[in-house]
Short mmCIF file of C-alpha atoms in Angstrom, two decimals:
data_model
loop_
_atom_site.label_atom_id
_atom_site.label_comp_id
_atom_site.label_asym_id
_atom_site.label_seq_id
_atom_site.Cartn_x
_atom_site.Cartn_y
_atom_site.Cartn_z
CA UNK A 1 26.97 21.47 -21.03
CA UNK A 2 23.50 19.94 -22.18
CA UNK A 3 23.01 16.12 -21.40
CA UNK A 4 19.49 15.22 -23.31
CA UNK A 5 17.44 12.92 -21.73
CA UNK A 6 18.68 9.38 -22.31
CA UNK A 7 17.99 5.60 -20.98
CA UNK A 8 20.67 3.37 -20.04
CA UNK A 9 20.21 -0.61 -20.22
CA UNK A 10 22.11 -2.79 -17.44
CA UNK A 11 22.16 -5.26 -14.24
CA UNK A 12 18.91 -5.97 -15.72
CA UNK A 13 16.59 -2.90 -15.39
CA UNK A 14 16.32 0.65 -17.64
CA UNK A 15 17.72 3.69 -15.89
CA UNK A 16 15.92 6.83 -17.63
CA UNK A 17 17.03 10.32 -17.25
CA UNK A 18 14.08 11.94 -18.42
CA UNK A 19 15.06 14.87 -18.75
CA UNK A 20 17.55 17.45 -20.41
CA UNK A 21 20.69 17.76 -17.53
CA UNK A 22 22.46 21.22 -17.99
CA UNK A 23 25.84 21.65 -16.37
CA UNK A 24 27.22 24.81 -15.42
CA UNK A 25 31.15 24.19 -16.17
CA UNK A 26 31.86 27.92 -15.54
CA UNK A 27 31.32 26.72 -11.85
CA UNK A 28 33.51 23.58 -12.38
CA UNK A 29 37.46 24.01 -10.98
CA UNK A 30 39.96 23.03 -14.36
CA UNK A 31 41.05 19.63 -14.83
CA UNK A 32 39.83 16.31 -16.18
CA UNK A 33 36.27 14.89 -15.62
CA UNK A 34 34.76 11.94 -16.73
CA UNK A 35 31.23 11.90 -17.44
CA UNK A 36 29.50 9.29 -15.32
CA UNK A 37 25.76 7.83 -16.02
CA UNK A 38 24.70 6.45 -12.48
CA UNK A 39 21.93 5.07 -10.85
CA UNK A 40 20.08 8.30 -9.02
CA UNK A 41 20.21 6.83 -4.95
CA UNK A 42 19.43 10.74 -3.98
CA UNK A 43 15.81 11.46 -5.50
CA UNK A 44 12.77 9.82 -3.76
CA UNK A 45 11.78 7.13 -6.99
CA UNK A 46 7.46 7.65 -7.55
CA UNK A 47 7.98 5.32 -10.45
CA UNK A 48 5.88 1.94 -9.59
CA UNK A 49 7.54 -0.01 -12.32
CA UNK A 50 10.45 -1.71 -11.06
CA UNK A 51 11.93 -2.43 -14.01
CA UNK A 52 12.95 1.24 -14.54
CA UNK A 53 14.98 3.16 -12.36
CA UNK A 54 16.51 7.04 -12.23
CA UNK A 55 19.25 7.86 -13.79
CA UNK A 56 21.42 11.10 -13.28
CA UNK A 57 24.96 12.64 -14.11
CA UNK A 58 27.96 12.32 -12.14
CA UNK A 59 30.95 14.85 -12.99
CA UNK A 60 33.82 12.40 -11.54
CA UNK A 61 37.35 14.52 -11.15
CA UNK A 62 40.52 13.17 -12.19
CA UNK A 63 42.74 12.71 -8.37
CA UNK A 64 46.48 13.70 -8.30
CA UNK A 65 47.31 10.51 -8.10
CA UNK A 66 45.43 9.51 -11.70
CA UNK A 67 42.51 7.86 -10.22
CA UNK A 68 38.87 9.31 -11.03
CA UNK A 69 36.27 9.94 -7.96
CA UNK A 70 33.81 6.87 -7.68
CA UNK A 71 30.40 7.79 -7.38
CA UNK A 72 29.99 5.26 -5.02
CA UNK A 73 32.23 7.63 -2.49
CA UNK A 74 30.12 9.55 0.17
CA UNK A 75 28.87 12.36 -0.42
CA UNK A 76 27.39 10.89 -3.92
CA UNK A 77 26.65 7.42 -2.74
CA UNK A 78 24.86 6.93 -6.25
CA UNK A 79 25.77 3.60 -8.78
CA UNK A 80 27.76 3.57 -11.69
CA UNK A 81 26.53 2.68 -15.03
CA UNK A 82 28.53 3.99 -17.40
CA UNK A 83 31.26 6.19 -18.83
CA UNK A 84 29.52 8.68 -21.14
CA UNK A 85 32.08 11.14 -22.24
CA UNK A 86 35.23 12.95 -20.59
CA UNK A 87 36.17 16.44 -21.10
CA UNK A 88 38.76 18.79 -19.73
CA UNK A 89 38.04 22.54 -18.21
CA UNK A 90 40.98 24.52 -18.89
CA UNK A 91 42.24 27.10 -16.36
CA UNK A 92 40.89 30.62 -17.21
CA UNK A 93 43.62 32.60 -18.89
CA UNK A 94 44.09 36.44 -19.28
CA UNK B 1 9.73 33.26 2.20
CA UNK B 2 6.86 31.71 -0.19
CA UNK B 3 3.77 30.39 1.40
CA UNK B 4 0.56 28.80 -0.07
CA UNK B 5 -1.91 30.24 2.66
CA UNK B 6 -3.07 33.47 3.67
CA UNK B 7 -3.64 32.07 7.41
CA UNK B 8 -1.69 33.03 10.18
CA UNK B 9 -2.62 31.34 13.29
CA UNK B 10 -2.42 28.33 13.56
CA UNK B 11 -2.46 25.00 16.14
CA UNK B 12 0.94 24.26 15.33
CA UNK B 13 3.90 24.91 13.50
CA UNK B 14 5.64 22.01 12.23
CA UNK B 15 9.33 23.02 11.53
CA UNK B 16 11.22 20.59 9.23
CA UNK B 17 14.44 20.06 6.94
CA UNK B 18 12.27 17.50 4.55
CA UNK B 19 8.90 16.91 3.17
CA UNK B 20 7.31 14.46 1.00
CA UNK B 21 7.02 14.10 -1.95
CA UNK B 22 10.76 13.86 -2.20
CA UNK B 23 12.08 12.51 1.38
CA UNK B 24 15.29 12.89 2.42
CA UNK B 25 14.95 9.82 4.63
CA UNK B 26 12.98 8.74 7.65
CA UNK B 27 11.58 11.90 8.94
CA UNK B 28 10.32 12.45 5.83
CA UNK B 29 8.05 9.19 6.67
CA UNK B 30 6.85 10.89 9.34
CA UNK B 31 6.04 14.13 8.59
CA UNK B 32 4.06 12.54 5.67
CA UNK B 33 1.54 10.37 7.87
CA UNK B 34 1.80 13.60 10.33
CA UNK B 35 0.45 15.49 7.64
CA UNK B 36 -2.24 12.78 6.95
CA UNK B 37 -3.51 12.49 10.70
CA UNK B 38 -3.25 15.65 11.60
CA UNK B 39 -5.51 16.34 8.26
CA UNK B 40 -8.20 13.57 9.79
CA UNK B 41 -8.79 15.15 12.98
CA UNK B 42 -8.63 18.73 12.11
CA UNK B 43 -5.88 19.89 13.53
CA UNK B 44 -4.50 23.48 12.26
CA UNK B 45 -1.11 22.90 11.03
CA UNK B 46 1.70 25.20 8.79
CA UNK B 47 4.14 23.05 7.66
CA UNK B 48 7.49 24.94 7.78
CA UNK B 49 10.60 23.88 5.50
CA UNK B 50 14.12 25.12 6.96
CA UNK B 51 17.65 24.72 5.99
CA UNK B 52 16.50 22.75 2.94
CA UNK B 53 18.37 21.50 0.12
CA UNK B 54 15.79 21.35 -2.44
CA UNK B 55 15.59 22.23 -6.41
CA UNK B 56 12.63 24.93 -7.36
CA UNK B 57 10.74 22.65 -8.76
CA UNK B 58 10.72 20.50 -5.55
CA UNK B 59 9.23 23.65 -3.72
CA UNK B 60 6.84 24.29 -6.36
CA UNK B 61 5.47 20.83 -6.63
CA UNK B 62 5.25 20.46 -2.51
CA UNK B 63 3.47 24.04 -2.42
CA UNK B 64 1.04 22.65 -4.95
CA UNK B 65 0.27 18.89 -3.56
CA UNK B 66 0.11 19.97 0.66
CA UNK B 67 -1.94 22.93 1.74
CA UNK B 68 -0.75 25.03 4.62
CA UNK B 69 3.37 25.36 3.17
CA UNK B 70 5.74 27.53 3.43
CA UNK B 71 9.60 27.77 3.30
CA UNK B 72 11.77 30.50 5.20
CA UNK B 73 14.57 31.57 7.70
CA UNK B 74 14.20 30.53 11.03
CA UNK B 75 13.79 34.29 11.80
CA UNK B 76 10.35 34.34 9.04
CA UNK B 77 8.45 32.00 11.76
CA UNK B 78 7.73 34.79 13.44
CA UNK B 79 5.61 36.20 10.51
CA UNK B 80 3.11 32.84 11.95
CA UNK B 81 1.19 32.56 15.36
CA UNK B 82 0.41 29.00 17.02
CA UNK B 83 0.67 27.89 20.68
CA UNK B 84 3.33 25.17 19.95
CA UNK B 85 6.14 24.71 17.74
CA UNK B 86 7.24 20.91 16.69
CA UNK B 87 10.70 20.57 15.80
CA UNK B 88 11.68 17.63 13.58
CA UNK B 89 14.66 19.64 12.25
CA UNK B 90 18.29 18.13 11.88
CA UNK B 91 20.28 20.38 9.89
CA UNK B 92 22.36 22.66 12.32
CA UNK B 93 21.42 26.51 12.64
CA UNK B 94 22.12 28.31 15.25
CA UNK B 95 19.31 31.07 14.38
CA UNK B 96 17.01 28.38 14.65
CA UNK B 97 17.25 28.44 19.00
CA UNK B 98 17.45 32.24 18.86
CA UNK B 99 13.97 32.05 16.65
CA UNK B 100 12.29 30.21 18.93
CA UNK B 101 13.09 32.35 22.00
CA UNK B 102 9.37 32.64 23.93
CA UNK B 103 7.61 30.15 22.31
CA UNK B 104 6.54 26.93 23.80
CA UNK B 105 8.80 24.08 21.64
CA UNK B 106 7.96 20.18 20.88
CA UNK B 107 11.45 18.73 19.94
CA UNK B 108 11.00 15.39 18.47
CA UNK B 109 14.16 13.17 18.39
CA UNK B 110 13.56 10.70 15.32
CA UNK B 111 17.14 8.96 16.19
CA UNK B 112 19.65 9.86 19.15
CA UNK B 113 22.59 10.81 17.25
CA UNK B 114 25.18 9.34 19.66
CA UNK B 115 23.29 5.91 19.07
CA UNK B 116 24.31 6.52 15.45
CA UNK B 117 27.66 7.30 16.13
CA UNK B 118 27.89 3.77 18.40
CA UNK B 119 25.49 1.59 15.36
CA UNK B 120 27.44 3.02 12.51
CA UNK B 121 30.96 3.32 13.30
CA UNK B 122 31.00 7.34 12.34
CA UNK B 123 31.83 10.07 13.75
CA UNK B 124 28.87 13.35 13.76
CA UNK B 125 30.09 15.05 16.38
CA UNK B 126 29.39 18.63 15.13
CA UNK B 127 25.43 17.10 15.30
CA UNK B 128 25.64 15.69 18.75
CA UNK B 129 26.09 18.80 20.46
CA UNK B 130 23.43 20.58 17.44
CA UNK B 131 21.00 17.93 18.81
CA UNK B 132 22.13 18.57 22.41
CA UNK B 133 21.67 22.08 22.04
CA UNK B 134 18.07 21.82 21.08
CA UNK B 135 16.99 18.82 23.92
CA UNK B 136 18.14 21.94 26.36
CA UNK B 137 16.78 25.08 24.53
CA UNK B 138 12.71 23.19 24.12
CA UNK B 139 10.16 22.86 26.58
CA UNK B 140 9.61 19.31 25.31
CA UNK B 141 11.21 16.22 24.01
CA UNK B 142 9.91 13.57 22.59
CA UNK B 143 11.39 10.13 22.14
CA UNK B 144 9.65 7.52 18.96
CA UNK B 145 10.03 4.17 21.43
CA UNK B 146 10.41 2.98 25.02
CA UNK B 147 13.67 1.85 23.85
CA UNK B 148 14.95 5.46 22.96
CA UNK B 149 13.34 6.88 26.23
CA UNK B 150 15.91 4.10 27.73
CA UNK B 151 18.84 5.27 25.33
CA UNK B 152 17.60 9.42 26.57
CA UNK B 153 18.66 8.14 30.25
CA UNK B 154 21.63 6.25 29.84
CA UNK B 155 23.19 9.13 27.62
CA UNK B 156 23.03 11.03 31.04
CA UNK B 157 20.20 13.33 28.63
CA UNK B 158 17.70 14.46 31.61
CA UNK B 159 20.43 17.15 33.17
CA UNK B 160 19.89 18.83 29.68
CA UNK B 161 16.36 18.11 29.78
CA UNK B 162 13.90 15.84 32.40
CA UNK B 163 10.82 16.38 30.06
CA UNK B 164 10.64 13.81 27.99
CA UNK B 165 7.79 11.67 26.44
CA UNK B 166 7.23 8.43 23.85
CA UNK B 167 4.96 9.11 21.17
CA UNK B 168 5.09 6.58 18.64
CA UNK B 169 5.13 6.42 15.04
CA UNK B 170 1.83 6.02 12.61
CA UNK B 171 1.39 4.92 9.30
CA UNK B 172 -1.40 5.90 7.20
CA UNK B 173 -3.88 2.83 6.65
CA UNK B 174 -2.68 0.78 3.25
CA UNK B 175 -4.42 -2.38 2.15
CA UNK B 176 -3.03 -5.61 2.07
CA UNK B 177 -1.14 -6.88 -0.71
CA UNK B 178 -3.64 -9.13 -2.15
CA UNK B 179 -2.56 -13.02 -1.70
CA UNK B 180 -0.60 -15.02 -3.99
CA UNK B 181 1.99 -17.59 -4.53
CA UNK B 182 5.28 -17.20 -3.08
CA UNK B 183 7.04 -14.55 -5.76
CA UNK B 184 10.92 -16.03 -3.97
CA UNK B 185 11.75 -12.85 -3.22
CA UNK B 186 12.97 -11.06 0.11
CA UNK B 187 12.91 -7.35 0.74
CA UNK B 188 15.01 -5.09 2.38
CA UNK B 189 14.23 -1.39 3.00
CA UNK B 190 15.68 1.38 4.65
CA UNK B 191 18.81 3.52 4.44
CA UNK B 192 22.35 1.75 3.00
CA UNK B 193 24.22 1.91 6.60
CA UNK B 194 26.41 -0.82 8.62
CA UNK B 195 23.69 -0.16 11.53
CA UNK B 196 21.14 -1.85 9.51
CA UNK B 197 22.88 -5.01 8.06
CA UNK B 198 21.55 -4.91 4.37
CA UNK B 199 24.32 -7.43 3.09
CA UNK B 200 22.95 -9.87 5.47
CA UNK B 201 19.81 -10.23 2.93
CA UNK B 202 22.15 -10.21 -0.02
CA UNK B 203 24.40 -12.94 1.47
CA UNK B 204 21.61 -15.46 2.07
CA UNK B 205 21.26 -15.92 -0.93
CA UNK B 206 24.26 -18.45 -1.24
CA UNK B 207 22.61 -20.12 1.47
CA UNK B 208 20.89 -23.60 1.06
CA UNK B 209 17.40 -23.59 0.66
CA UNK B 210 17.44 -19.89 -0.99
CA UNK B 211 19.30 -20.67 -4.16
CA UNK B 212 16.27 -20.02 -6.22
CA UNK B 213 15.49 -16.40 -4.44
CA UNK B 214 16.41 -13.14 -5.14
CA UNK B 215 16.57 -10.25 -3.00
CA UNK B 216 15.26 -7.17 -3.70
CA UNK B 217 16.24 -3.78 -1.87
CA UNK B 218 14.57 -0.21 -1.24
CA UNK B 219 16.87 2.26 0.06
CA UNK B 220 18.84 5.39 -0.25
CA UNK B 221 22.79 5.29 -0.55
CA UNK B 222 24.29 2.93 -2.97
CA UNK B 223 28.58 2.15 -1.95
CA UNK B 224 32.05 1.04 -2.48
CA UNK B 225 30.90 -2.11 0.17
CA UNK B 226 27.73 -2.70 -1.57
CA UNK B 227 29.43 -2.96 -5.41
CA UNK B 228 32.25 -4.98 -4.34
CA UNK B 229 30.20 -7.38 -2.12
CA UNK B 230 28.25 -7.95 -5.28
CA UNK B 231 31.13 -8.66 -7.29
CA UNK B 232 32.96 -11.14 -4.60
CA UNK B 233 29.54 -13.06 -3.98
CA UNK B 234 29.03 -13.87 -7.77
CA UNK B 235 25.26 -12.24 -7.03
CA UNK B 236 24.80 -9.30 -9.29
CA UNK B 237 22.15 -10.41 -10.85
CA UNK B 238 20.15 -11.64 -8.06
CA UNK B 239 20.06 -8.71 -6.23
CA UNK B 240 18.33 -6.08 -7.39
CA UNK B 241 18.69 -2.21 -5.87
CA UNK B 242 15.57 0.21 -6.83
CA UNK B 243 16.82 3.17 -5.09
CA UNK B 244 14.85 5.13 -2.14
CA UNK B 245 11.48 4.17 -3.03
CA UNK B 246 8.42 6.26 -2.31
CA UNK B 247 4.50 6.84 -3.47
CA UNK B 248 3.56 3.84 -5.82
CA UNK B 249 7.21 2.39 -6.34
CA UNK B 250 7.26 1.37 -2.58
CA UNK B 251 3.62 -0.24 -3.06
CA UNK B 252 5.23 -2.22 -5.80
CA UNK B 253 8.09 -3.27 -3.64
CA UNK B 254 5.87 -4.55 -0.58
CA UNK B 255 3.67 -6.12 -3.59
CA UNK B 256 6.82 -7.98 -4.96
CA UNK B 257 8.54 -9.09 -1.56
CA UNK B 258 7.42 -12.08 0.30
CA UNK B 259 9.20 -11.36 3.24
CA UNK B 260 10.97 -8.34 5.39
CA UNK B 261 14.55 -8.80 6.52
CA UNK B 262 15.61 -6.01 9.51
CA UNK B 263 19.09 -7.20 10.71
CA UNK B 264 19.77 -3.59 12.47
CA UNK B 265 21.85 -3.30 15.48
CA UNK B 266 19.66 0.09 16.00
CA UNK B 267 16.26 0.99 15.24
CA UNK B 268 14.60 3.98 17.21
CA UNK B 269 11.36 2.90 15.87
CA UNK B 270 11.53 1.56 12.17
CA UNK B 271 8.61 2.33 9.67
CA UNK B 272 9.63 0.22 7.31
CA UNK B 273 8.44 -2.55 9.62
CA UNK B 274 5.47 -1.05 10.58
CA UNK B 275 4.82 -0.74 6.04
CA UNK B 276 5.64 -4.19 5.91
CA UNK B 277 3.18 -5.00 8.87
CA UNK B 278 0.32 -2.90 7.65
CA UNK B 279 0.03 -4.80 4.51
CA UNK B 280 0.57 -8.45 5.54
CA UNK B 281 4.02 -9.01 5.23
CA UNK B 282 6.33 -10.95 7.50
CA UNK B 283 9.06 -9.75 9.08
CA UNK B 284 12.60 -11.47 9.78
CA UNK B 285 14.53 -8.94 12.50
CA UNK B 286 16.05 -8.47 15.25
CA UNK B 287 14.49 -8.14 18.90
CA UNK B 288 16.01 -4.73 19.53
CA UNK B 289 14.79 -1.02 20.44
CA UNK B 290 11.26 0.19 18.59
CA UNK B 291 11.62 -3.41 16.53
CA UNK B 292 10.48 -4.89 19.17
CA UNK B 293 7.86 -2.72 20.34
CA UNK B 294 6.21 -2.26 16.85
CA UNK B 295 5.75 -6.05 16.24
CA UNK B 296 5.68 -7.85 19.37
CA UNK B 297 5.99 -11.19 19.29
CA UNK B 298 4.95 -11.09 15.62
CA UNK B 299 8.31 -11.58 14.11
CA UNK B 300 10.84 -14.07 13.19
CA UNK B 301 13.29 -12.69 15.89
CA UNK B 302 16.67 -13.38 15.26
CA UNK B 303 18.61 -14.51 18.53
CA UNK B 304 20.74 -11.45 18.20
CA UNK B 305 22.51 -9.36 15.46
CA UNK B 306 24.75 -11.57 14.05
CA UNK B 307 25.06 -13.13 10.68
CA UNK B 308 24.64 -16.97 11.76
CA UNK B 309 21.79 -15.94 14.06
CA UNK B 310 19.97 -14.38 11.13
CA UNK B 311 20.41 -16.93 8.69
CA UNK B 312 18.68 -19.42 11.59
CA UNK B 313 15.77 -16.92 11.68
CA UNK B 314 15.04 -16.54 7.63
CA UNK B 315 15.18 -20.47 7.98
CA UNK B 316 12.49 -20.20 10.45
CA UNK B 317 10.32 -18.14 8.23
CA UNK B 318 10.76 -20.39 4.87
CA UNK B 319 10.29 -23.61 6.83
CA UNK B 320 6.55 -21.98 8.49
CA UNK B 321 3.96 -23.73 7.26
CA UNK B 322 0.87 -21.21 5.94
CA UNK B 323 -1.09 -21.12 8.47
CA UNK B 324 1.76 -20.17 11.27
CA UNK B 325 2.88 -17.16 8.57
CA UNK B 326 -1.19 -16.56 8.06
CA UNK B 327 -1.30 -16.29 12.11
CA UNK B 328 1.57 -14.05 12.56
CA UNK B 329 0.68 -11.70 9.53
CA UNK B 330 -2.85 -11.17 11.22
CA UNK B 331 -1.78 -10.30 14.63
CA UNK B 332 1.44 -8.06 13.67
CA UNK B 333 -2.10 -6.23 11.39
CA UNK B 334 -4.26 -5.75 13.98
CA UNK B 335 -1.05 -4.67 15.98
CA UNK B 336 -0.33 -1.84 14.31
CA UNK B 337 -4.41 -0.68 13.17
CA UNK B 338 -4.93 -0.62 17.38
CA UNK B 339 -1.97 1.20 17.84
CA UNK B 340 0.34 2.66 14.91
CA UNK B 341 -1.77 4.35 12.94
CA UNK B 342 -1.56 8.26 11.65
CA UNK B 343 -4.26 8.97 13.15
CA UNK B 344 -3.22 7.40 16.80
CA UNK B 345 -0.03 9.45 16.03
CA UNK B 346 -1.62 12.47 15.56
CA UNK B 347 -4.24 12.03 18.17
CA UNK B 348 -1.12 11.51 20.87
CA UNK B 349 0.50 14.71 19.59
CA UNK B 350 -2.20 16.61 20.09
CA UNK B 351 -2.60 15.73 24.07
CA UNK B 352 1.12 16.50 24.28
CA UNK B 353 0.56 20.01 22.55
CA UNK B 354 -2.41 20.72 24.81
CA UNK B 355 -0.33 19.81 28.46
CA UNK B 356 2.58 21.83 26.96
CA UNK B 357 0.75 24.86 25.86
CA UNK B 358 -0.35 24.81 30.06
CA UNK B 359 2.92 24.90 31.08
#
């Protein structure tokens, strides 16, 4: 999966992704996933305007219990934006 | 292994899980005004990434910005010669002891790891006895404050190992933010985690006398607690998260803050005080640990960690009149340019190295 490089207006600041995200779902286990623009809290930010910040992609699963994974959750610890997209991995057949 | 020098002997080996320019957190901090000081007295250093977790092009850009690189095993230090190895490494691996079998060892502890257990309500037990293991298997320890030297002999530390020495922390010089009227804006910087209180600067906001501020933080892992407390306190868009913040973003954060809040319950040393310091900036913290020895008596102390106590002290530091903030600025300043700078740092390494390489 190829996420171009996009900006995200909210709380008041840009969040920039600048560039093209590529996802290796062949590593991915099946189920559903949403698609998760967040704030990026794991890269050092250079960037001295404050008014931008990173952005990344967070591949949040779908829990037994119907819930989705928060990117808030530790390991992640990064902020949601948005919801971009979901998409489901089927199991491999054959 | 890649490496961007030809050289093989060198003064030291510095052996580390981060480097700048993407830090992982406050090691990171230090290696990079290491890297600085050492640079300004001439000291011979190869700066050795371990057990690592960055992307190529991380690599490729810190092999092209720092002379002196290179990234291996623990079992590749061997391909280098130098009299000491410094450890600042954190990420467990066994191979790493076995690797350093014969050679004389520095092993800098940037935070006790049972102190984090205590200040942050977790539990790291794995990297207790990882940090454990290395405090017995070096020649050397070294503590970043008084206060962690103190820490080193209550944890019953000196049967592992009884050599053990404070060097402190130094920042690189930086320039004072140029002055200007009051922007109503307090800072917070450092890592997301209970130990360090960052709601604190969040929740004065609903405070009187700081309806008209907004508060402004620098730090590495955004939470559950940190969305929701946002939410329930009606201050979303007051508070304003950059993320971890390095190079020219954390100059424009010291350039945008009027003031410093540090509610820890822990701080083995605390850089971000010693940034704030360096450019002019007052500081609203605690009296605890290396707080206290980084600024002494420069500060708005707070009477001890709790919420109330720190509201009294940020009420202290709007109510100062100029001069009194002028006063305190000054002296925290010429605090840390007598005795936290990079160069101080590196110049206090370099004795240790020398009495260790005699042993």
């Amino acid at each position: 999966m190829i996420v171009p490089p996009f900006r995200i207006r909210r709380f008041g600041r840009t969040y920039r992704s600048p560039t093209e995200l590529r996802i290796d779902l062949g590593t991915i286990a099946p189920g559903q996933y949403r698609l998760v623009a967040v704030h990026n809290f794991q890269l050092e930010d250079r960037n001295p305007d404050l008014n931008e910040c990173l952005a990344g992609i967070f591949l949040a699963a779908r829990r037994a219990d119907g819930g989705w994974e928060e990117a808030e959750s530790f390991p992640v610890e990064c902020r949601t934006l948005a919801v971009i997209g979901t998409i489901e991995i089927a199991a491999a057949t054959g | 292994m890649i490496a961007n020098t030809e050289a093989r002997d060198f003064d030291v080996i510095e052996v580390t899980n981060e480097m700048p320019p993407n830090r992982i957190g406050g090691v990171g901090t230090v290696v990079e005004n290491l890297l600085s000081g050492f640079a300004a007295i001439g000291v011979r250093t190869l700066w050795f990434l371990v057990d690592h977790g960055y992307q190529p092009f991380e690599i490729d850009r810190m092999l092209s910005e720092y002379p002196c690189g290179a990234i291996g095993t623990p079992e590749e230090l061997k391909r280098f010669a130098a009299p000491i190895t410094h450890l600042h490494s954190y990420h467990h691996n066994p191979d790493l002891i076995g690797a350093l079998n014969g050679t004389r060892t520095v092993f800098t502890i940037h935070s006790l790891l049972v102190q984090e257990e205590r200040s942050n309500d977790v539990k790291l037990t794995s990297a207790v006895g990882w940090q454990e293991g290395l405090i017995a298997a070096c020649n050397q320890v070294v503590l970043v404050s008084d206060a962690e030297r103190r820490h080193y002999h209550a944890l019953g530390y000196d049967r592992l190992n009884p050599r053990v020495r404070v060097v402190h922390n130094g920042l690189r010089e930086v320039a004072p933010v140029p002055a200007r009227a009051p922007s109503r804006v307090l800072g917070f910087c450092g890592r997301l985690v209970p130990r360090k209180h960052p709601e604190y600067v969040q929740m004065i906001l609903r405070e009187p006398g700081f309806e008209n501020h907004r508060t402004m933080i620098a730090g590495k892992a955004f939470s559950r607690y940190a969305r929701d407390l946002l939410r329930e306190w009606d201050i979303e868009d007051r508070v304003d998260y950059l993320g971890w913040c390095g190079g020219a973003r954390l100059e424009a954060f010291y350039a945008a803050i009027d003031v410093l809040a540090i509610p820890s319950v822990y701080e083995p040393f605390c850089m971000a005080a010693l940034e704030a310091v360096a450019r002019g900036i007052p500081v609203v913290c605690t009296r605890i640990d290396g707080l206290a020895e980084v600024l002494g008596d420069s500060a708005f102390f707070c009477e001890s960690d709790s919420y109330a106590d720190f509201r009294a002290a940020m009420l202290r530091w709007a109510a100062a009149p100029q001069a009194q903030l002028l006063a305190l600025t000054r002296a925290a300043r010429l605090r840390y340019q007598s005795r936290f700078t990079d160069i101080a740092m590196a110049q206090n390494y370099r004795r240790l190295f020398e009495e260790v390489a005699r042993l």
